[in-house]
PDB file of N, CA, C and O in Angstrom:
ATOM      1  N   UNK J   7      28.936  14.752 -13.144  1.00 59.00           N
ATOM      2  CA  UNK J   7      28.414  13.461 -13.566  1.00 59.00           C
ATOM      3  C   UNK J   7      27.156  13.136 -12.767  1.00 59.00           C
ATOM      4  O   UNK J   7      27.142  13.539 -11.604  1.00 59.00           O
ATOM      5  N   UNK J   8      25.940  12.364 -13.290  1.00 82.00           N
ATOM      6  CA  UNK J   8      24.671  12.485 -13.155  1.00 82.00           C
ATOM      7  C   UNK J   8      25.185  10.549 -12.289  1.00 82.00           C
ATOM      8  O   UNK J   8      25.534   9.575 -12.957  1.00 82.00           O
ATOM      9  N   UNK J   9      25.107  10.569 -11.414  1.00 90.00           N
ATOM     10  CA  UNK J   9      25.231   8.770 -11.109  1.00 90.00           C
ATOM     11  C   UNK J   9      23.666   8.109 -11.323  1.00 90.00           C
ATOM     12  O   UNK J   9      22.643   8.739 -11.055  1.00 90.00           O
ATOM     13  N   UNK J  10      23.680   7.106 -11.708  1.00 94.00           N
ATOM     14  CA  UNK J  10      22.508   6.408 -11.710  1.00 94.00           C
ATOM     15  C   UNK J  10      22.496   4.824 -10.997  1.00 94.00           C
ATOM     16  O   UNK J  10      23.351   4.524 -10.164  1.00 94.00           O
ATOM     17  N   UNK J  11      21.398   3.834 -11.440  1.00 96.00           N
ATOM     18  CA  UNK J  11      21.598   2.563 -10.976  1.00 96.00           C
ATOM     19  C   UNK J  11      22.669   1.924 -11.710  1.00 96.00           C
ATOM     20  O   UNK J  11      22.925   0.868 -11.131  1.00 96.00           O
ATOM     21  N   UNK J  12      23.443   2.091 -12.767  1.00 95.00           N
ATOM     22  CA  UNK J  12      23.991   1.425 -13.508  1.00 95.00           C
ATOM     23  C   UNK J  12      25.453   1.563 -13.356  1.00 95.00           C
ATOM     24  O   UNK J  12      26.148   0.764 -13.985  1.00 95.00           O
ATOM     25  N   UNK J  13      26.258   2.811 -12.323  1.00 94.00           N
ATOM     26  CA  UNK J  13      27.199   3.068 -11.947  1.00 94.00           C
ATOM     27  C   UNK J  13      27.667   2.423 -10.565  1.00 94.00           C
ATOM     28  O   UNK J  13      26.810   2.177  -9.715  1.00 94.00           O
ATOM     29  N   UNK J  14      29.082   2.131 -10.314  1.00 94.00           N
ATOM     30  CA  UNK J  14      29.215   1.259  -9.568  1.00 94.00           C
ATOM     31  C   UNK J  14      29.447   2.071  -7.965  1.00 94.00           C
ATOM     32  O   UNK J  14      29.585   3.294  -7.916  1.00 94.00           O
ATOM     33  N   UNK J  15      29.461   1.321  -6.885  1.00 93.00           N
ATOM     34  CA  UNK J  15      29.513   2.307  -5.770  1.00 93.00           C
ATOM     35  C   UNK J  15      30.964   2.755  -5.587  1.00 93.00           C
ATOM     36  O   UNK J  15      31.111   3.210  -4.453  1.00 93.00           O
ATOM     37  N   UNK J  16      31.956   2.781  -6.228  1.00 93.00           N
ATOM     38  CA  UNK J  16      32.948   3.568  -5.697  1.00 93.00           C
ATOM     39  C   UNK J  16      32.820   4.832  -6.833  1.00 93.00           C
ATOM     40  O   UNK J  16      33.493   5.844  -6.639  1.00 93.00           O
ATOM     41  N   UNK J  17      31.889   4.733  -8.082  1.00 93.00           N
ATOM     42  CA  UNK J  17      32.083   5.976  -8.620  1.00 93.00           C
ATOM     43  C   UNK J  17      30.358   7.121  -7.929  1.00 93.00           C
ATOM     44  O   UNK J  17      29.915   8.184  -8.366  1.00 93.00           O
ATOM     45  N   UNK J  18      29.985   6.446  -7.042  1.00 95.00           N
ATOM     46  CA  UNK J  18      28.995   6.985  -6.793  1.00 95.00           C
ATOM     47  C   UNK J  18      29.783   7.787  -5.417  1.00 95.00           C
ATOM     48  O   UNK J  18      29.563   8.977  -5.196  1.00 95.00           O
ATOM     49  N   UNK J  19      30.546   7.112  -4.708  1.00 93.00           N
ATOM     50  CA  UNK J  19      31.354   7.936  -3.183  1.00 93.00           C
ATOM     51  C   UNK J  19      32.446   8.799  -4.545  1.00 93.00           C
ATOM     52  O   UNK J  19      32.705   9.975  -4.288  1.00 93.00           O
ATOM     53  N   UNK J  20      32.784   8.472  -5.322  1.00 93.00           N
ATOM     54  CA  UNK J  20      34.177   9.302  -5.924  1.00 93.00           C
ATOM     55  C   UNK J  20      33.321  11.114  -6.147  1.00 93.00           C
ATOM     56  O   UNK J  20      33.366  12.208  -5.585  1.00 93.00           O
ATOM     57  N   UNK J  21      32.635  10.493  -7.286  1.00 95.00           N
ATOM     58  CA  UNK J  21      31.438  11.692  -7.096  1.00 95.00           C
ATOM     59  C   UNK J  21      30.632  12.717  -6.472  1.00 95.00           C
ATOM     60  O   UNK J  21      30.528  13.922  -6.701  1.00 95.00           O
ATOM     61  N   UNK J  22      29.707  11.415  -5.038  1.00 95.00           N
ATOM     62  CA  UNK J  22      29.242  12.333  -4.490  1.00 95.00           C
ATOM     63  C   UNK J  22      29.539  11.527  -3.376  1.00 95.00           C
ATOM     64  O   UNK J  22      28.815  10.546  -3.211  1.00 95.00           O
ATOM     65  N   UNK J  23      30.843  11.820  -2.232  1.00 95.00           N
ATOM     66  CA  UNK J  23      31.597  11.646  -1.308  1.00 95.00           C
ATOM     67  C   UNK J  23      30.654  11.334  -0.123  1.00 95.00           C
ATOM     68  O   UNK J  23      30.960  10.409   0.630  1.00 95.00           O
ATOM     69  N   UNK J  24      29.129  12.299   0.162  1.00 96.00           N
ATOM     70  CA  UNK J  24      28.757  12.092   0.912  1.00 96.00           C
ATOM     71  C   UNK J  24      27.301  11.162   1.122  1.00 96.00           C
ATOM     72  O   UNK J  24      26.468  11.085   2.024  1.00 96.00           O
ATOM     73  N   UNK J  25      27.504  10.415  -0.409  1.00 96.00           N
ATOM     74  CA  UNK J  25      26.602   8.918   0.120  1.00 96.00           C
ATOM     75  C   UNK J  25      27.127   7.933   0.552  1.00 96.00           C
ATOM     76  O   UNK J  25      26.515   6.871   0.667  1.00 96.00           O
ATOM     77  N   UNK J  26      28.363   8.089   0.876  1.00 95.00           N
ATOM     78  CA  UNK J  26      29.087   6.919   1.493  1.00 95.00           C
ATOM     79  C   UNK J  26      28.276   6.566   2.592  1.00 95.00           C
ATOM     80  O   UNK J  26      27.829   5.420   2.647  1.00 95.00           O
ATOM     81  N   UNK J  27      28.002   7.465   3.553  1.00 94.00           N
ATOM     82  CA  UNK J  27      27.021   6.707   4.833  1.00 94.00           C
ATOM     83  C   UNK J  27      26.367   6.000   4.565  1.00 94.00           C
ATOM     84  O   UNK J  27      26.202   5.050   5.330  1.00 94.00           O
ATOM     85  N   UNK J  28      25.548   6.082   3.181  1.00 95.00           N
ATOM     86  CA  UNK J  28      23.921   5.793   2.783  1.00 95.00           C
ATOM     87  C   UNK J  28      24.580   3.856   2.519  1.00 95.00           C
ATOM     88  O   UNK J  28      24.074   2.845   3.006  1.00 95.00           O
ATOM     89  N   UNK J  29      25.670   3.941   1.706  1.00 94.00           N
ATOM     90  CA  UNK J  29      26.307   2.365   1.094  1.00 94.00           C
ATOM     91  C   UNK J  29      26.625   2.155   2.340  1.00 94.00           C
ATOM     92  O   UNK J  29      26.713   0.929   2.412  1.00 94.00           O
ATOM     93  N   UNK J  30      26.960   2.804   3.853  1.00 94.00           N
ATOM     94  CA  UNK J  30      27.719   2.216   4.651  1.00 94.00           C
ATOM     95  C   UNK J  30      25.930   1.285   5.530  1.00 94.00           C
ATOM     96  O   UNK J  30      25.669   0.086   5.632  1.00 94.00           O
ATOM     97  N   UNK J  31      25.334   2.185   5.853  1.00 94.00           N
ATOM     98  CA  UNK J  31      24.116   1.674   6.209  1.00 94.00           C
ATOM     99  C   UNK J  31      23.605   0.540   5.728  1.00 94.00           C
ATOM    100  O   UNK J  31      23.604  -0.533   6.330  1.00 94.00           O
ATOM    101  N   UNK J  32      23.274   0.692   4.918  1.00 94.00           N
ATOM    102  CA  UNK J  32      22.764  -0.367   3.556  1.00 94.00           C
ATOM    103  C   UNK J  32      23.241  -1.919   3.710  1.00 94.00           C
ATOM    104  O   UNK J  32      22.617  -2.971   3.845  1.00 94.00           O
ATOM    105  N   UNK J  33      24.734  -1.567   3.623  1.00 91.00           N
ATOM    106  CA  UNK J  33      25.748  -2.445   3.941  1.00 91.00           C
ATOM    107  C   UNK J  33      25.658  -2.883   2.442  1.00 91.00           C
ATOM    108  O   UNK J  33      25.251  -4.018   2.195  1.00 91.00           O
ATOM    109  N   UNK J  34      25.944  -2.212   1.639  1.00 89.00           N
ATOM    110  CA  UNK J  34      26.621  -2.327  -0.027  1.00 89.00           C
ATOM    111  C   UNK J  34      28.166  -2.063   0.164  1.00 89.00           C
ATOM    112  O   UNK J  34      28.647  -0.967   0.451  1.00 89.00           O
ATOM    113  N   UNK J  35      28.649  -2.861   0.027  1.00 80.00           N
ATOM    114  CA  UNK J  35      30.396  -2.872  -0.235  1.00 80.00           C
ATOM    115  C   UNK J  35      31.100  -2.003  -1.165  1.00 80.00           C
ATOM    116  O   UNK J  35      30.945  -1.985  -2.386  1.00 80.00           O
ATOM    117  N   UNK J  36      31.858  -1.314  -0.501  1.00 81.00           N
ATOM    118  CA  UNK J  36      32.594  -0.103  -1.584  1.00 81.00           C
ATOM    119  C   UNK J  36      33.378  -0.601  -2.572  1.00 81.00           C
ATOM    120  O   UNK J  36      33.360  -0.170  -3.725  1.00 81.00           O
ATOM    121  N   UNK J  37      34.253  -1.728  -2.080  1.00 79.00           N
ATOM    122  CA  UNK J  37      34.701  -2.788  -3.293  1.00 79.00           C
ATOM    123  C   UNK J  37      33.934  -3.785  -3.729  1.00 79.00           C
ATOM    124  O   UNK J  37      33.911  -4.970  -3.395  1.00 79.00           O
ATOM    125  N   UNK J  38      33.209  -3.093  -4.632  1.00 74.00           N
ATOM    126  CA  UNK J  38      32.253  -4.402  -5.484  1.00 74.00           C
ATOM    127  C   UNK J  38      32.515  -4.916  -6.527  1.00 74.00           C
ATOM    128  O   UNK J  38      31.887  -5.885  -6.952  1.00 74.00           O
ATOM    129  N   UNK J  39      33.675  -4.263  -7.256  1.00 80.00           N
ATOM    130  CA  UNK J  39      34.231  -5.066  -8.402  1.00 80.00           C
ATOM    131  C   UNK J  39      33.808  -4.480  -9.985  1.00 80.00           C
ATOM    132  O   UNK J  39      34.175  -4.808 -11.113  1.00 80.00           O
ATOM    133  N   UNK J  40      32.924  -3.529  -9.506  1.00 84.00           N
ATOM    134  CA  UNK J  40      32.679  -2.222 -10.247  1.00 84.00           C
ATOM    135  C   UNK J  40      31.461  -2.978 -10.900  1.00 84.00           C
ATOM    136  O   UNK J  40      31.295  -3.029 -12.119  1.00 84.00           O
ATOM    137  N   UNK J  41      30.562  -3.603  -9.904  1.00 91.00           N
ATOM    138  CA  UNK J  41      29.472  -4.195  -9.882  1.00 91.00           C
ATOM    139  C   UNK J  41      28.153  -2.995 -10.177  1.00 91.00           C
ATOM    140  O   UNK J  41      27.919  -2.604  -9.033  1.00 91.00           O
ATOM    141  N   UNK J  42      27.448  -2.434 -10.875  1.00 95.00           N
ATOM    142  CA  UNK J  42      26.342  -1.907 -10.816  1.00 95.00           C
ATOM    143  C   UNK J  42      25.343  -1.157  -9.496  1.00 95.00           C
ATOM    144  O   UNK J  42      24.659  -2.128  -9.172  1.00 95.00           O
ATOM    145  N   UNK J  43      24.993  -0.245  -8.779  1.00 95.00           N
ATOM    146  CA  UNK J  43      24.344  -0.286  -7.858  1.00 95.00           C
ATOM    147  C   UNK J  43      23.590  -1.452  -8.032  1.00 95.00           C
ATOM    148  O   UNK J  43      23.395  -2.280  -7.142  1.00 95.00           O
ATOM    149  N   UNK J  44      23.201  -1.515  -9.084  1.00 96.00           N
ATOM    150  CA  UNK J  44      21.247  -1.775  -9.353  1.00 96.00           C
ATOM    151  C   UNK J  44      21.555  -3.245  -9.055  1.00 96.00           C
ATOM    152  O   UNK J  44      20.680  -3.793  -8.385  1.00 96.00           O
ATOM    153  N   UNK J  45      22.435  -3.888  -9.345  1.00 95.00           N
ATOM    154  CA  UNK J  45      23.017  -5.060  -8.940  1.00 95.00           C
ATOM    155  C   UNK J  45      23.619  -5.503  -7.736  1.00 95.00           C
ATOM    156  O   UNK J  45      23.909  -6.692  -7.602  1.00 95.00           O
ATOM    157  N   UNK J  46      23.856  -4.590  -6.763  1.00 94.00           N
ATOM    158  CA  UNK J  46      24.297  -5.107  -5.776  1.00 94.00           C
ATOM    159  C   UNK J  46      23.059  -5.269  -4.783  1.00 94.00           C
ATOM    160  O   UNK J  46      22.688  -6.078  -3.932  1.00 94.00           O
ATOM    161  N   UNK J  47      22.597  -4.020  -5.366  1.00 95.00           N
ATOM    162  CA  UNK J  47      20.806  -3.729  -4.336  1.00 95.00           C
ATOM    163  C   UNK J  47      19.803  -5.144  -4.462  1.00 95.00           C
ATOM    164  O   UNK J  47      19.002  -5.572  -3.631  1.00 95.00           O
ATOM    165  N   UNK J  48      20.146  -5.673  -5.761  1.00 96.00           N
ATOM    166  CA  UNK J  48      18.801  -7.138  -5.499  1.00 96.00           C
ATOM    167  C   UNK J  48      20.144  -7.965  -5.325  1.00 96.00           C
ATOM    168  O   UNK J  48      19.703  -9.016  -5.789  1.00 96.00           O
ATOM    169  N   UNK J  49      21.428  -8.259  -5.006  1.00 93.00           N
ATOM    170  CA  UNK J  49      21.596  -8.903  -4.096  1.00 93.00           C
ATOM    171  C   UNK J  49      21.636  -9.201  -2.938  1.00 93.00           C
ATOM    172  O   UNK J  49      21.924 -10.335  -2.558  1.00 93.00           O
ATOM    173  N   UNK J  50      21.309  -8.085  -2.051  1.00 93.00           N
ATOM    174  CA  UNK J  50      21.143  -7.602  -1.037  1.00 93.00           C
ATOM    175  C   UNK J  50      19.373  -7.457  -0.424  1.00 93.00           C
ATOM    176  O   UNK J  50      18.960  -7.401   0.735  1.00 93.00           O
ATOM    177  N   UNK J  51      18.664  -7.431  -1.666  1.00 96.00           N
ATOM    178  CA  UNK J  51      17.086  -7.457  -1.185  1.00 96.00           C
ATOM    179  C   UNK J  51      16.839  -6.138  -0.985  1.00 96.00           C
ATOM    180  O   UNK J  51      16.278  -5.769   0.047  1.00 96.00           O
ATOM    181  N   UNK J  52      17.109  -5.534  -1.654  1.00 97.00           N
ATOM    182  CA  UNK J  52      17.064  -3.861  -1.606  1.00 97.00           C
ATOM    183  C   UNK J  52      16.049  -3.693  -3.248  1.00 97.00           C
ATOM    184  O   UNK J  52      16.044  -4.315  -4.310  1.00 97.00           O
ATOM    185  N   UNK J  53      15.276  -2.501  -2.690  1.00 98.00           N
ATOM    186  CA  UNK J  53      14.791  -1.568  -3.801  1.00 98.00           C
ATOM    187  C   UNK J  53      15.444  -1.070  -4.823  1.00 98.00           C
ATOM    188  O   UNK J  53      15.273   0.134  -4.632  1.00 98.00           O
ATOM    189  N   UNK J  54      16.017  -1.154  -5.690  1.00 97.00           N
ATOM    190  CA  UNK J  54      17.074   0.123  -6.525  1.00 97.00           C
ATOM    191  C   UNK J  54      16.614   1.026  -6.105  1.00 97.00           C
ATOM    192  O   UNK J  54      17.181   1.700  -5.245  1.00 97.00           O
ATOM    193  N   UNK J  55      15.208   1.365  -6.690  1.00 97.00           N
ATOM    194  CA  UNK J  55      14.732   3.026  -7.000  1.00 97.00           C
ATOM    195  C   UNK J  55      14.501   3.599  -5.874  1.00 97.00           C
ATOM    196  O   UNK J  55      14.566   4.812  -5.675  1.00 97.00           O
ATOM    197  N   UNK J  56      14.191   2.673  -4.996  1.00 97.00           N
ATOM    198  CA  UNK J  56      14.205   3.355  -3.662  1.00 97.00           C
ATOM    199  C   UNK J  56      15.356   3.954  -3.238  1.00 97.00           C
ATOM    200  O   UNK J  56      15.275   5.147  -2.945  1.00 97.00           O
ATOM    201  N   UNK J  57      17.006   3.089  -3.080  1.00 97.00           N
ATOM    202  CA  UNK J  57      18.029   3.395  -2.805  1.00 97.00           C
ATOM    203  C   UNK J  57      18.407   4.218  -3.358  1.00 97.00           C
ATOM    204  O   UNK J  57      18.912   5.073  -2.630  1.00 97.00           O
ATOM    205  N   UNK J  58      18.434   4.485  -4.640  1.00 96.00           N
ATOM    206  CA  UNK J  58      18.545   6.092  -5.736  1.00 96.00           C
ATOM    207  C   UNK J  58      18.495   7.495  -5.360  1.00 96.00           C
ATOM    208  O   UNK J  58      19.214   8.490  -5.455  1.00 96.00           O
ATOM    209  N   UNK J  59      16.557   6.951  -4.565  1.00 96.00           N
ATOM    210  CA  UNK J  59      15.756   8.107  -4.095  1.00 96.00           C
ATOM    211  C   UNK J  59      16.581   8.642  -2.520  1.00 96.00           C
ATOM    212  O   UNK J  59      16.605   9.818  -2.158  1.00 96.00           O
ATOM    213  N   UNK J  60      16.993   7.886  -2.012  1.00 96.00           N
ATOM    214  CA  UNK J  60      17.384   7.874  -0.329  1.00 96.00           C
ATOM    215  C   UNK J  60      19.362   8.568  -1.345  1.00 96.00           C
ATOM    216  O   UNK J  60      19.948   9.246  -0.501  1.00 96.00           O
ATOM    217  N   UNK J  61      19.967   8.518  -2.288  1.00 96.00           N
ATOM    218  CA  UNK J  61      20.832   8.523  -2.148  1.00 96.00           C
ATOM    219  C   UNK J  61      20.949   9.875  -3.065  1.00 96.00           C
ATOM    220  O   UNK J  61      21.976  10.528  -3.248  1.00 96.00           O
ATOM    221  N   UNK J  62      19.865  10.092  -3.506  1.00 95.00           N
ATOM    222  CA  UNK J  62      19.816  11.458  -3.986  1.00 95.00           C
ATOM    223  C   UNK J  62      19.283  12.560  -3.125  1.00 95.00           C
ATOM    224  O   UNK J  62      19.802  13.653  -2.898  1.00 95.00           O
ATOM    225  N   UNK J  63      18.171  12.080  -2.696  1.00 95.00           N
ATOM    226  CA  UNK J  63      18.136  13.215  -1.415  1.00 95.00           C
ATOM    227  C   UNK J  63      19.144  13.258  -0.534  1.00 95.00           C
ATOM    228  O   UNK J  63      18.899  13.896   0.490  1.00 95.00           O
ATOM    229  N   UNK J  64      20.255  12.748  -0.631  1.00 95.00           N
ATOM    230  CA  UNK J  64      21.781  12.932   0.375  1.00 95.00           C
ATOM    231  C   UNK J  64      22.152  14.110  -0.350  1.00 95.00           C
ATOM    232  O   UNK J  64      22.341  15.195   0.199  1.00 95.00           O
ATOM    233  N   UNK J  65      22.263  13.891  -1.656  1.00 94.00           N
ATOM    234  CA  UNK J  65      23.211  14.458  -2.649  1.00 94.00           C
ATOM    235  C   UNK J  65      22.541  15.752  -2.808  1.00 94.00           C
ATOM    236  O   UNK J  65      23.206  16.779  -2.950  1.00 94.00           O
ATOM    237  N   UNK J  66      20.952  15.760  -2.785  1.00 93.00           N
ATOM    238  CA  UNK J  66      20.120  16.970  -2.505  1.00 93.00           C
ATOM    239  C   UNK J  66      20.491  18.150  -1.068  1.00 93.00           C
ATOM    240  O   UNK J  66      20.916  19.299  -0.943  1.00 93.00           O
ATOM    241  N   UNK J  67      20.070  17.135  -0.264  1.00 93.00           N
ATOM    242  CA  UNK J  67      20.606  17.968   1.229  1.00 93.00           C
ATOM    243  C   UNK J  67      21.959  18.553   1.023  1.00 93.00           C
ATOM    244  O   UNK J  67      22.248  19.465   1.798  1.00 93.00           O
ATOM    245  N   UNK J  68      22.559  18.323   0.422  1.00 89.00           N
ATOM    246  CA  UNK J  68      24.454  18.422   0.600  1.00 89.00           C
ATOM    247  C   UNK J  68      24.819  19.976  -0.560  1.00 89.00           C
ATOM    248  O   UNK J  68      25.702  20.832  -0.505  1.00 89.00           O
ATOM    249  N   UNK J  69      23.769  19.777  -1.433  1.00 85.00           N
ATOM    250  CA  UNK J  69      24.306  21.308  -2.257  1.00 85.00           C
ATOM    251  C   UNK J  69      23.417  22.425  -1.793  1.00 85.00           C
ATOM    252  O   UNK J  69      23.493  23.470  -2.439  1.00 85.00           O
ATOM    253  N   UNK J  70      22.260  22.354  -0.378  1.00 79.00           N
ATOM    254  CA  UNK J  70      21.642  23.305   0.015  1.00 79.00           C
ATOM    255  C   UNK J  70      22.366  23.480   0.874  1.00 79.00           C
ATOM    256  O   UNK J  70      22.183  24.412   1.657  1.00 79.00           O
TER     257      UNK J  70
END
């Protein structure tokens, strides 16, 4: 499964286990209520596409 902004953060850790740091940093809540990234990020004052980019290069580093 391809995660995007529109998936919520526990299917983004179910998926790819090791952006959990990235939501833990951030401080995006793993129980969000199956709230949207893209939605939790402008509640928070966050970039989406930025956070995407930072959470795909995790997901990048991790299959090299």
């Amino acid at each position: 499964m391809q995660c995007d902004l529109h998936d919520s953060v526990p299917d983004w850790i179910i998926e790819h286990p090791e952006t959990e740091i990235i939501f833990c940093e951030l401080g995006l809540e793993k129980n969000c209520g199956g709230k949207s990234l893209e939605y939790l990020c402008y509640q928070q004052g966050l970039n989406p596409n930025k956070v995407l980019q930072r959470l795909r290069g995790v997901i990048s580093a991790s299959e090299s």
